[in-house]
mmCIF file of C-alpha atoms in Angstrom:
data_model
loop_
_atom_site.group_PDB
_atom_site.id
_atom_site.type_symbol
_atom_site.label_atom_id
_atom_site.label_comp_id
_atom_site.label_asym_id
_atom_site.label_seq_id
_atom_site.Cartn_x
_atom_site.Cartn_y
_atom_site.Cartn_z
ATOM 1 C CA UNK A 650 -7.308 302.278 241.427
ATOM 2 C CA UNK A 651 -4.965 300.237 239.241
ATOM 3 C CA UNK A 652 -7.890 298.188 237.843
ATOM 4 C CA UNK A 653 -9.789 301.373 236.946
ATOM 5 C CA UNK A 654 -6.768 302.708 235.020
ATOM 6 C CA UNK A 655 -6.391 299.362 233.239
ATOM 7 C CA UNK A 656 -10.071 299.404 232.247
ATOM 8 C CA UNK A 657 -9.820 303.004 230.994
ATOM 9 C CA UNK A 658 -6.678 302.118 229.033
ATOM 10 C CA UNK A 659 -8.347 299.049 227.524
ATOM 11 C CA UNK A 660 -11.402 301.102 226.513
ATOM 12 C CA UNK A 661 -9.214 303.833 225.010
ATOM 13 C CA UNK A 662 -7.183 301.290 223.022
ATOM 14 C CA UNK A 663 -10.405 299.640 221.772
ATOM 15 C CA UNK A 664 -11.814 302.986 220.586
ATOM 16 C CA UNK A 665 -8.522 303.885 218.938
ATOM 17 C CA UNK A 666 -8.245 300.567 217.068
ATOM 18 C CA UNK A 667 -11.922 300.552 216.049
ATOM 19 C CA UNK A 668 -11.731 304.204 214.991
ATOM 20 C CA UNK A 669 -8.660 303.578 212.841
ATOM 21 C CA UNK A 670 -10.274 300.531 211.241
ATOM 22 C CA UNK A 671 -13.471 302.469 210.555
ATOM 23 C CA UNK A 672 -11.541 305.385 209.036
ATOM 24 C CA UNK A 673 -9.610 303.003 206.797
ATOM 25 C CA UNK A 674 -12.847 301.305 205.725
ATOM 26 C CA UNK A 675 -14.499 304.665 204.907
ATOM 27 C CA UNK A 676 -11.419 305.791 202.958
ATOM 28 C CA UNK A 677 -11.451 302.516 201.017
ATOM 29 C CA UNK A 678 -15.172 302.903 200.244
ATOM 30 C CA UNK A 679 -14.626 306.505 199.112
ATOM 31 C CA UNK A 680 -11.806 305.375 196.848
ATOM 32 C CA UNK A 681 -14.008 302.694 195.319
ATOM 33 C CA UNK A 682 -16.835 305.173 194.779
ATOM 34 C CA UNK A 683 -14.445 307.582 193.046
ATOM 35 C CA UNK A 684 -13.088 304.816 190.816
ATOM 36 C CA UNK A 685 -16.558 303.476 190.110
ATOM 37 C CA UNK A 686 -17.794 306.986 189.278
ATOM 38 C CA UNK A 687 -15.111 307.408 186.591
ATOM 39 C CA UNK A 688 -15.708 303.891 185.290
ATOM 40 C CA UNK A 689 -19.373 304.760 184.642
ATOM 41 C CA UNK A 690 -18.578 307.743 182.423
ATOM 42 C CA UNK A 691 -19.471 306.676 178.905
ATOM 43 C CA UNK A 692 -19.096 308.370 175.557
ATOM 44 C CA UNK A 693 -22.204 310.163 174.309
ATOM 45 C CA UNK A 694 -22.904 311.206 170.741
ATOM 46 C CA UNK A 695 -23.099 314.909 170.035
ATOM 47 C CA UNK A 696 -23.342 317.343 167.155
ATOM 48 C CA UNK A 697 -21.225 320.486 167.203
ATOM 49 C CA UNK A 698 -23.461 323.564 167.117
ATOM 50 C CA UNK A 699 -20.766 326.159 167.775
ATOM 51 C CA UNK A 700 -17.010 326.289 168.397
ATOM 52 C CA UNK A 701 -15.758 329.052 170.718
ATOM 53 C CA UNK A 702 -11.960 328.961 170.539
ATOM 54 C CA UNK A 703 -11.599 332.129 172.631
ATOM 55 C CA UNK A 704 -13.235 330.459 175.644
ATOM 56 C CA UNK A 705 -12.208 326.881 174.716
ATOM 57 C CA UNK A 706 -15.866 325.795 174.629
ATOM 58 C CA UNK A 707 -18.154 323.805 172.396
ATOM 59 C CA UNK A 708 -21.892 324.166 172.144
ATOM 60 C CA UNK A 709 -23.156 320.635 171.578
ATOM 61 C CA UNK A 710 -26.505 319.070 170.799
ATOM 62 C CA UNK A 711 -26.003 315.879 172.793
ATOM 63 C CA UNK A 712 -27.871 312.737 173.693
ATOM 64 C CA UNK A 713 -28.772 312.005 177.330
ATOM 65 C CA UNK A 714 -25.801 311.844 179.698
ATOM 66 C CA UNK A 715 -26.783 309.053 182.099
ATOM 67 C CA UNK A 716 -24.189 309.495 184.862
ATOM 68 C CA UNK A 717 -25.118 313.191 185.201
ATOM 69 C CA UNK A 718 -28.882 312.523 185.006
ATOM 70 C CA UNK A 719 -28.985 314.990 182.121
ATOM 71 C CA UNK A 720 -31.565 314.761 179.347
ATOM 72 C CA UNK A 721 -30.650 315.258 175.714
ATOM 73 C CA UNK A 722 -30.269 318.984 175.023
ATOM 74 C CA UNK A 723 -28.098 321.688 173.494
ATOM 75 C CA UNK A 724 -25.610 323.407 175.800
ATOM 76 C CA UNK A 725 -22.047 324.692 176.153
ATOM 77 C CA UNK A 726 -19.207 322.553 177.483
ATOM 78 C CA UNK A 727 -15.688 323.606 178.436
ATOM 79 C CA UNK A 728 -12.863 321.559 176.967
ATOM 80 C CA UNK A 729 -10.379 320.182 179.499
ATOM 81 C CA UNK A 730 -6.683 320.905 179.103
ATOM 82 C CA UNK A 731 -5.318 318.760 176.307
ATOM 83 C CA UNK A 732 -8.614 318.566 174.398
ATOM 84 C CA UNK A 733 -8.083 320.198 170.985
ATOM 85 C CA UNK A 734 -11.276 321.656 169.551
ATOM 86 C CA UNK A 735 -9.639 323.848 166.900
ATOM 87 C CA UNK A 736 -10.292 321.373 164.065
ATOM 88 C CA UNK A 737 -14.042 321.132 164.733
ATOM 89 C CA UNK A 738 -16.790 323.050 162.996
ATOM 90 C CA UNK A 739 -20.568 323.340 163.028
ATOM 91 C CA UNK A 740 -22.313 320.120 162.046
ATOM 92 C CA UNK A 741 -19.477 317.761 163.031
ATOM 93 C CA UNK A 742 -20.609 314.612 164.811
ATOM 94 C CA UNK A 743 -18.379 313.549 167.687
ATOM 95 C CA UNK A 744 -18.442 311.469 170.849
ATOM 96 C CA UNK A 745 -17.513 312.983 174.215
ATOM 97 C CA UNK A 746 -17.050 311.991 177.824
ATOM 98 C CA UNK A 747 -18.229 314.722 180.163
ATOM 99 C CA UNK A 748 -17.941 315.291 183.899
ATOM 100 C CA UNK A 749 -19.098 318.009 186.226
ATOM 101 C CA UNK A 750 -16.318 320.108 187.744
ATOM 102 C CA UNK A 751 -17.669 322.631 190.241
ATOM 103 C CA UNK A 752 -20.288 324.541 188.246
ATOM 104 C CA UNK A 753 -18.941 323.633 184.814
ATOM 105 C CA UNK A 754 -19.560 320.668 182.572
ATOM 106 C CA UNK A 755 -16.233 319.677 181.043
ATOM 107 C CA UNK A 756 -15.323 317.484 178.090
ATOM 108 C CA UNK A 757 -12.655 315.165 179.495
ATOM 109 C CA UNK A 758 -12.276 312.943 176.431
ATOM 110 C CA UNK A 759 -13.303 313.266 172.811
ATOM 111 C CA UNK A 760 -13.549 310.870 169.878
ATOM 112 C CA UNK A 761 -13.699 312.603 166.514
ATOM 113 C CA UNK A 762 -13.782 309.396 164.441
ATOM 114 C CA UNK A 763 -17.470 310.237 164.010
ATOM 115 C CA UNK A 764 -16.316 313.516 162.426
ATOM 116 C CA UNK A 765 -18.526 314.039 159.329
ATOM 117 C CA UNK A 766 -17.871 317.600 158.220
#
């Protein structure tokens, strides 16, 4: 009976060690995917069509957004906290970084050096 208990203990320890190593590997891969995902977000050129200060949104005519598999189009984007849109007006050309957050598309960074209005 002692050998059976030793075998069961050895098997349990093996599963525990392998399970912990696998979990750590999956966590590491998830972390890399998250980092890689943010690294792939690039600025895209856009033209301001409308500024909605009440809802903190911009309607933009933008070029294709590769990392979101989104074709060039005109649509509304929310501005993330800390993104000031109050100085923008219709016709301004800007560059934005956008990510999807739940059901919204959010401007997470903005470059207004392209500002032409």
